[in-house]
PDB file of C-alpha atoms in Angstrom:
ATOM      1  CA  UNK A  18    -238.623  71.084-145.960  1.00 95.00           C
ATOM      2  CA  UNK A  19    -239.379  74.617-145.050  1.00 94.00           C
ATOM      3  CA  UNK A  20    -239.830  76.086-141.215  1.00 94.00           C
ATOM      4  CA  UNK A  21    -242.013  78.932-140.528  1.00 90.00           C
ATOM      5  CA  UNK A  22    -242.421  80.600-137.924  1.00 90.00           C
ATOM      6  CA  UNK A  23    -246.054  81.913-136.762  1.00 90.00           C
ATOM      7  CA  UNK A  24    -246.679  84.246-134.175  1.00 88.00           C
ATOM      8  CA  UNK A  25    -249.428  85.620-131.825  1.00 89.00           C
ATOM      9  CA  UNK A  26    -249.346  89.494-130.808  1.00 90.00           C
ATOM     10  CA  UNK A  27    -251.433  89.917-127.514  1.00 95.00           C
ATOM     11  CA  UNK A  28    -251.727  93.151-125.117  1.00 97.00           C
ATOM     12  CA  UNK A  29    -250.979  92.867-121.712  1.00 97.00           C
ATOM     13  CA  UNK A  30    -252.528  94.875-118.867  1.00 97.00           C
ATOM     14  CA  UNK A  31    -251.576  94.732-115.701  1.00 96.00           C
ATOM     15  CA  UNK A  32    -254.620  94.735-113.361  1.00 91.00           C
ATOM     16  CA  UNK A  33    -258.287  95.357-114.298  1.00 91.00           C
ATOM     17  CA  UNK A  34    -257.556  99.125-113.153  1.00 95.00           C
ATOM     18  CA  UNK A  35    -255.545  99.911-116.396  1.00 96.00           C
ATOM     19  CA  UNK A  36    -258.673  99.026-118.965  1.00 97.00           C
ATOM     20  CA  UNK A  37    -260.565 101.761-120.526  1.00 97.00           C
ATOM     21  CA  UNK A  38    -263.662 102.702-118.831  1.00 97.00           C
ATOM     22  CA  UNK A  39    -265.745 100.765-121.631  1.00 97.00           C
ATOM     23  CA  UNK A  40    -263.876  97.568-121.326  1.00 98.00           C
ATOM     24  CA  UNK A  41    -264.032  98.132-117.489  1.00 98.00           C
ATOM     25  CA  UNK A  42    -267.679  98.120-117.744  1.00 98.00           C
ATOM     26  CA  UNK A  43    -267.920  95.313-120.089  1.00 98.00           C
ATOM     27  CA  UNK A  44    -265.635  92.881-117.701  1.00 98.00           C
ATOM     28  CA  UNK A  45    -267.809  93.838-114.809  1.00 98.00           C
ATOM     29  CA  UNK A  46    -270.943  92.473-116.753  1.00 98.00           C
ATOM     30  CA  UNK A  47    -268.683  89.106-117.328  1.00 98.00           C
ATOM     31  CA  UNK A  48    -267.668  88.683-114.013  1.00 98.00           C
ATOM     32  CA  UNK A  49    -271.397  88.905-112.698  1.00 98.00           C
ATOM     33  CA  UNK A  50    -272.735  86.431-115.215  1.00 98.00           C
ATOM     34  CA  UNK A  51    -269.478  84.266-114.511  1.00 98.00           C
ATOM     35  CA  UNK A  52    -271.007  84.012-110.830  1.00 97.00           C
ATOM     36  CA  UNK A  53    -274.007  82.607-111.961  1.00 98.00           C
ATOM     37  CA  UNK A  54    -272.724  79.667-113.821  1.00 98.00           C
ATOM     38  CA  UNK A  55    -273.871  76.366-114.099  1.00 98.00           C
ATOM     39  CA  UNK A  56    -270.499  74.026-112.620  1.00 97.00           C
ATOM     40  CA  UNK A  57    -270.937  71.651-110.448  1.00 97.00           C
ATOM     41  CA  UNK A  58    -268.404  68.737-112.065  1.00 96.00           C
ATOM     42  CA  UNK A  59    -265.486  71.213-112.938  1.00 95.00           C
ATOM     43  CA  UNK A  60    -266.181  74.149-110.540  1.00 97.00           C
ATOM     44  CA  UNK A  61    -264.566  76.426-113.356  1.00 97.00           C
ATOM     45  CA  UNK A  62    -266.761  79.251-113.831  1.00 98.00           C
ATOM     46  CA  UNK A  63    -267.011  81.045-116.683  1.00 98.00           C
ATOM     47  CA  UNK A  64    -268.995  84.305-117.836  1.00 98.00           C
ATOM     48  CA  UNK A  65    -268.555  85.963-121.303  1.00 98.00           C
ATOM     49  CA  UNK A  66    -269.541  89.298-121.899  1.00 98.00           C
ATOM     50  CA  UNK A  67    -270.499  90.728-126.169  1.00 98.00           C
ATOM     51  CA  UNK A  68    -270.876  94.130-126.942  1.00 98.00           C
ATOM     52  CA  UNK A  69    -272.443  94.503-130.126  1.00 98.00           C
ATOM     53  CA  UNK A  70    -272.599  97.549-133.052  1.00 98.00           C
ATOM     54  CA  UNK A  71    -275.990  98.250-131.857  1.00 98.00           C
ATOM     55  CA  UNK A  72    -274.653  98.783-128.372  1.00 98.00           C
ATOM     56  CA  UNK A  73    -276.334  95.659-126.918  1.00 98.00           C
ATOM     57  CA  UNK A  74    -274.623  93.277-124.545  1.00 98.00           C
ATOM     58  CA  UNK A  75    -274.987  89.815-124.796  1.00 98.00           C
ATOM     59  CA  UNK A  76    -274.260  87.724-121.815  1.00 98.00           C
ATOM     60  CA  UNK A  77    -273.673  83.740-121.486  1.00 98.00           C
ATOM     61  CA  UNK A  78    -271.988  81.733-118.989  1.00 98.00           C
ATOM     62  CA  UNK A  79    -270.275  78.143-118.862  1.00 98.00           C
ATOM     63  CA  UNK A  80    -273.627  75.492-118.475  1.00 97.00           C
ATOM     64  CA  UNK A  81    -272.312  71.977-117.134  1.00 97.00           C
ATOM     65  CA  UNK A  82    -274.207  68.675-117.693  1.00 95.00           C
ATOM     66  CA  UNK A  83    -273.929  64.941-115.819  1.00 94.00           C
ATOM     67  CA  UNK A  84    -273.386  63.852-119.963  1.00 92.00           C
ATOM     68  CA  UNK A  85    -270.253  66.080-120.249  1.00 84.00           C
ATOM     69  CA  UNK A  86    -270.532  66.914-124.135  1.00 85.00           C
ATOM     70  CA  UNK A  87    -273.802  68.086-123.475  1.00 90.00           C
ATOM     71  CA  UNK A  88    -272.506  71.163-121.535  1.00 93.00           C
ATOM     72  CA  UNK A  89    -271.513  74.366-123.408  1.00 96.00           C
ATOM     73  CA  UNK A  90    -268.534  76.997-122.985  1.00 97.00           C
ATOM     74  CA  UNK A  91    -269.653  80.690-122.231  1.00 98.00           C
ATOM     75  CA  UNK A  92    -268.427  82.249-125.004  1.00 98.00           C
ATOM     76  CA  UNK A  93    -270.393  79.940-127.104  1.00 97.00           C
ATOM     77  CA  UNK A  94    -272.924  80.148-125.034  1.00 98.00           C
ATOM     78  CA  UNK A  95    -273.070  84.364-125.588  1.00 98.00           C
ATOM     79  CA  UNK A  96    -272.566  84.260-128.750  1.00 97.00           C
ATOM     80  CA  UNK A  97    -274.795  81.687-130.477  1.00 97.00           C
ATOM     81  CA  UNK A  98    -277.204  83.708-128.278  1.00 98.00           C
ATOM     82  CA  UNK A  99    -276.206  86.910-130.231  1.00 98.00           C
ATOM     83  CA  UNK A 100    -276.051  84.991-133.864  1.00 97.00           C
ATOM     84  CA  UNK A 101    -279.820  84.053-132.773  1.00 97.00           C
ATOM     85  CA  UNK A 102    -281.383  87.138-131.521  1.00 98.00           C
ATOM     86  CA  UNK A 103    -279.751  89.478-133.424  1.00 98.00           C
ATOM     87  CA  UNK A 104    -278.917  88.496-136.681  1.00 96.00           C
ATOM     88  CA  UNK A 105    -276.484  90.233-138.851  1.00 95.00           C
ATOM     89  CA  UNK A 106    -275.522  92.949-136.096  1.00 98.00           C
ATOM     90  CA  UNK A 107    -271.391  92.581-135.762  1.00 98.00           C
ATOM     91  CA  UNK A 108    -270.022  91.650-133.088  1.00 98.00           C
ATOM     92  CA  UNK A 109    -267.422  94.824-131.610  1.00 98.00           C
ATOM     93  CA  UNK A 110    -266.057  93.133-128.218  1.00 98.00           C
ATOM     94  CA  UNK A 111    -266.024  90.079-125.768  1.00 98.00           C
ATOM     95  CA  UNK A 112    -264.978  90.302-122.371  1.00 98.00           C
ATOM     96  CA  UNK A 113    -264.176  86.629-120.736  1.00 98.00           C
ATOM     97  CA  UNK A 114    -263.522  86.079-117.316  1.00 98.00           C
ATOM     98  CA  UNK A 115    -262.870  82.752-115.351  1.00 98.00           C
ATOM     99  CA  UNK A 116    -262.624  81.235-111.673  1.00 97.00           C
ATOM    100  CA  UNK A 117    -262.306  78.097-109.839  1.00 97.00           C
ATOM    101  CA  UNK A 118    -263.766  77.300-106.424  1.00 96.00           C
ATOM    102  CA  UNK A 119    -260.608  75.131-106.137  1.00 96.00           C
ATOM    103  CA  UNK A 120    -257.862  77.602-106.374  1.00 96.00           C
ATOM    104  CA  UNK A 121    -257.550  81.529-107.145  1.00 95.00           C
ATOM    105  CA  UNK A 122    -257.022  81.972-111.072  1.00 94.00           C
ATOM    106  CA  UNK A 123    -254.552  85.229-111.335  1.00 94.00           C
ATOM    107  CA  UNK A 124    -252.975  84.756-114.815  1.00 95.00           C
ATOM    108  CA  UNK A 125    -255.532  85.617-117.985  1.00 96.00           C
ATOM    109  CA  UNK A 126    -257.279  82.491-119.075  1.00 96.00           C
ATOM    110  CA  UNK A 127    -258.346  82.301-122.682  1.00 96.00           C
ATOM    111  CA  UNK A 128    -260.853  80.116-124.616  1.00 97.00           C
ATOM    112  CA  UNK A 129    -260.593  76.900-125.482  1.00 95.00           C
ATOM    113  CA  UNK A 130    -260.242  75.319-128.551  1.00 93.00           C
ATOM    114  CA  UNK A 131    -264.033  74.866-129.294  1.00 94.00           C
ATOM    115  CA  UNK A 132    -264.925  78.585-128.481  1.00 96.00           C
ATOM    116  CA  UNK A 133    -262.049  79.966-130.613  1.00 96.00           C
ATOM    117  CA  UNK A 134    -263.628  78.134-133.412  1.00 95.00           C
ATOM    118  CA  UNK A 135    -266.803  79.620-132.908  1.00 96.00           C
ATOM    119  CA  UNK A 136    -265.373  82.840-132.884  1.00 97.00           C
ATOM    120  CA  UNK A 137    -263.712  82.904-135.916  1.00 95.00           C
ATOM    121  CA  UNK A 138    -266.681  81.867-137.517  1.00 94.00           C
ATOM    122  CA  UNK A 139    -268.340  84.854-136.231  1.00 96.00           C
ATOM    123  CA  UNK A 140    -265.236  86.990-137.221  1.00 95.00           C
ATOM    124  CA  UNK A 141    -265.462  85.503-140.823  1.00 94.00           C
ATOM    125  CA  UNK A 142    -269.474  85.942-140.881  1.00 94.00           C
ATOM    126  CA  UNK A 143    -268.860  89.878-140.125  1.00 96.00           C
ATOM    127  CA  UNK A 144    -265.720  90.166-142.332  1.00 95.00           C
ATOM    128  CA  UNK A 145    -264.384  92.072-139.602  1.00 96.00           C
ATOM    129  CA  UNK A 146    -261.866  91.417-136.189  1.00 97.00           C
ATOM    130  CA  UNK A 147    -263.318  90.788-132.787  1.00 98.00           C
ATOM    131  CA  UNK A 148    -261.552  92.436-129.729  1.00 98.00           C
ATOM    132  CA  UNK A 149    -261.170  89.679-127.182  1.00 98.00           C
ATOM    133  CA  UNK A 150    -260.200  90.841-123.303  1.00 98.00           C
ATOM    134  CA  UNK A 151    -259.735  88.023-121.149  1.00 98.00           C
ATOM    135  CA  UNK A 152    -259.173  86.929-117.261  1.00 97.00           C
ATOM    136  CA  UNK A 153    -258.825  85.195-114.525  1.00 97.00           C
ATOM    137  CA  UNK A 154    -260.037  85.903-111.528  1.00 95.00           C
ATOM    138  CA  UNK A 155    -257.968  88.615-110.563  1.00 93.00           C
ATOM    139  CA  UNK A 156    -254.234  89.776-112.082  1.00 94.00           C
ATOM    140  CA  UNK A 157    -253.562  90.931-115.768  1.00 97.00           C
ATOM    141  CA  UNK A 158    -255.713  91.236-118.270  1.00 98.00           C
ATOM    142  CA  UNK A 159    -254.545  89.997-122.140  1.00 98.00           C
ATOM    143  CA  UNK A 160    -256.382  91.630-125.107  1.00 98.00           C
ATOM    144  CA  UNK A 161    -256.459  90.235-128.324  1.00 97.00           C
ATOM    145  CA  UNK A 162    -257.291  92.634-131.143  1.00 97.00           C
ATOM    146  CA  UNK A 163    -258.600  89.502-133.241  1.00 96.00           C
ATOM    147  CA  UNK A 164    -259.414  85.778-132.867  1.00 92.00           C
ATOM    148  CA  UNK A 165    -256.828  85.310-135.362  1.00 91.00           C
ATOM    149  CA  UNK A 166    -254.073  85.979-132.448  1.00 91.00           C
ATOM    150  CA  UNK A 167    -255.581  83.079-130.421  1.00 93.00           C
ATOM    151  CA  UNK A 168    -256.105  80.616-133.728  1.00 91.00           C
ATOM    152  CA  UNK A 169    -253.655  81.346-136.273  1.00 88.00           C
ATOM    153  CA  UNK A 170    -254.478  78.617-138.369  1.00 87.00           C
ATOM    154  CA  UNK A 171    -257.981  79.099-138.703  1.00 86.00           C
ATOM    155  CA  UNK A 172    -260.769  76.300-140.093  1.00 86.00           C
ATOM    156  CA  UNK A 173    -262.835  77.939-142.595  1.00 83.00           C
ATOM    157  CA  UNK A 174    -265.025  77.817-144.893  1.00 83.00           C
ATOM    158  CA  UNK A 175    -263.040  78.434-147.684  1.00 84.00           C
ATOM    159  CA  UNK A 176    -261.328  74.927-147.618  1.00 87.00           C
ATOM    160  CA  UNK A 177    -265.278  73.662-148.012  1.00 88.00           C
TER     161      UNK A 177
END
């Protein structure tokens, strides 16, 4: 038997404050569309921000149903959205934010399981990385420079 070790490089910033003017703007538009998400089960709000190569922004946030599978994540929400309406355009940046209306979320929270899988589809599709910036509420902000820092061992298609 042979160990090996895998590891996951992420950026750190300490407060929203210390993000490029771009990213700034980008996490604003995430934070508005977290706002107006759909959660009244979890009351975990999410809002995902995509800048695009064309320059467009895509926005999706976290849609809850009574039949919890039926519900969807923001960043898959954003980003099928993108995949549908603009096909073939790359996908540069996502900006994810997160709050609960049960406690105040201050450490960065990243997607889950599902949604990383989604994005490294995307990331594969494009044959290029996907900056990921994410939040909670308030406090530091992690930056991942691809999806491939969040899911190491990624699914693809080439074990189809």
């Amino acid at each position: 038997m042979k160990e090996i070790e895998i590891k996951s490089v992420l950026q750190v910033y300490d407060s929203f404050d210390d993000l490029s003017k771009d990213v700034q703007d980008l996490m604003k538009q995430s934070i508005m569309i977290r706002d107006k998400a759909y959660a009244p089960y979890s009351q975990f709000l999410v809002g995902a921000a995509i800048l695009l190569e064309n320059g467009e922004v895509v926005l999706g946030n976290n849609q809850e149903n009574a039949s919890y599978p039926s519900g969807l994540c923001a960043e898959r929400t954003a980003i099928y959205h993108a995949g549908a309406n603009y096909p073939g355009v790359s996908i540069k940046m996502m900006a994810l934010t997160a709050k609960s209306l049960k406690h105040k979320l201050e450490s960065p929270i990243p997607p889950c399981g599902a949604c990383r899988q989604a994005i490294a589809e995307y990331e594969q599709k494009q044959d290029a990385p996907i900056e990921i910036y994410f939040m909670g509420e308030t406090g530091k902000v992690a930056k991942s420079s691809s999806l491939s820092n969040l899911l190491p061992l990624i699914f693809d298609n080439s074990y189809l």
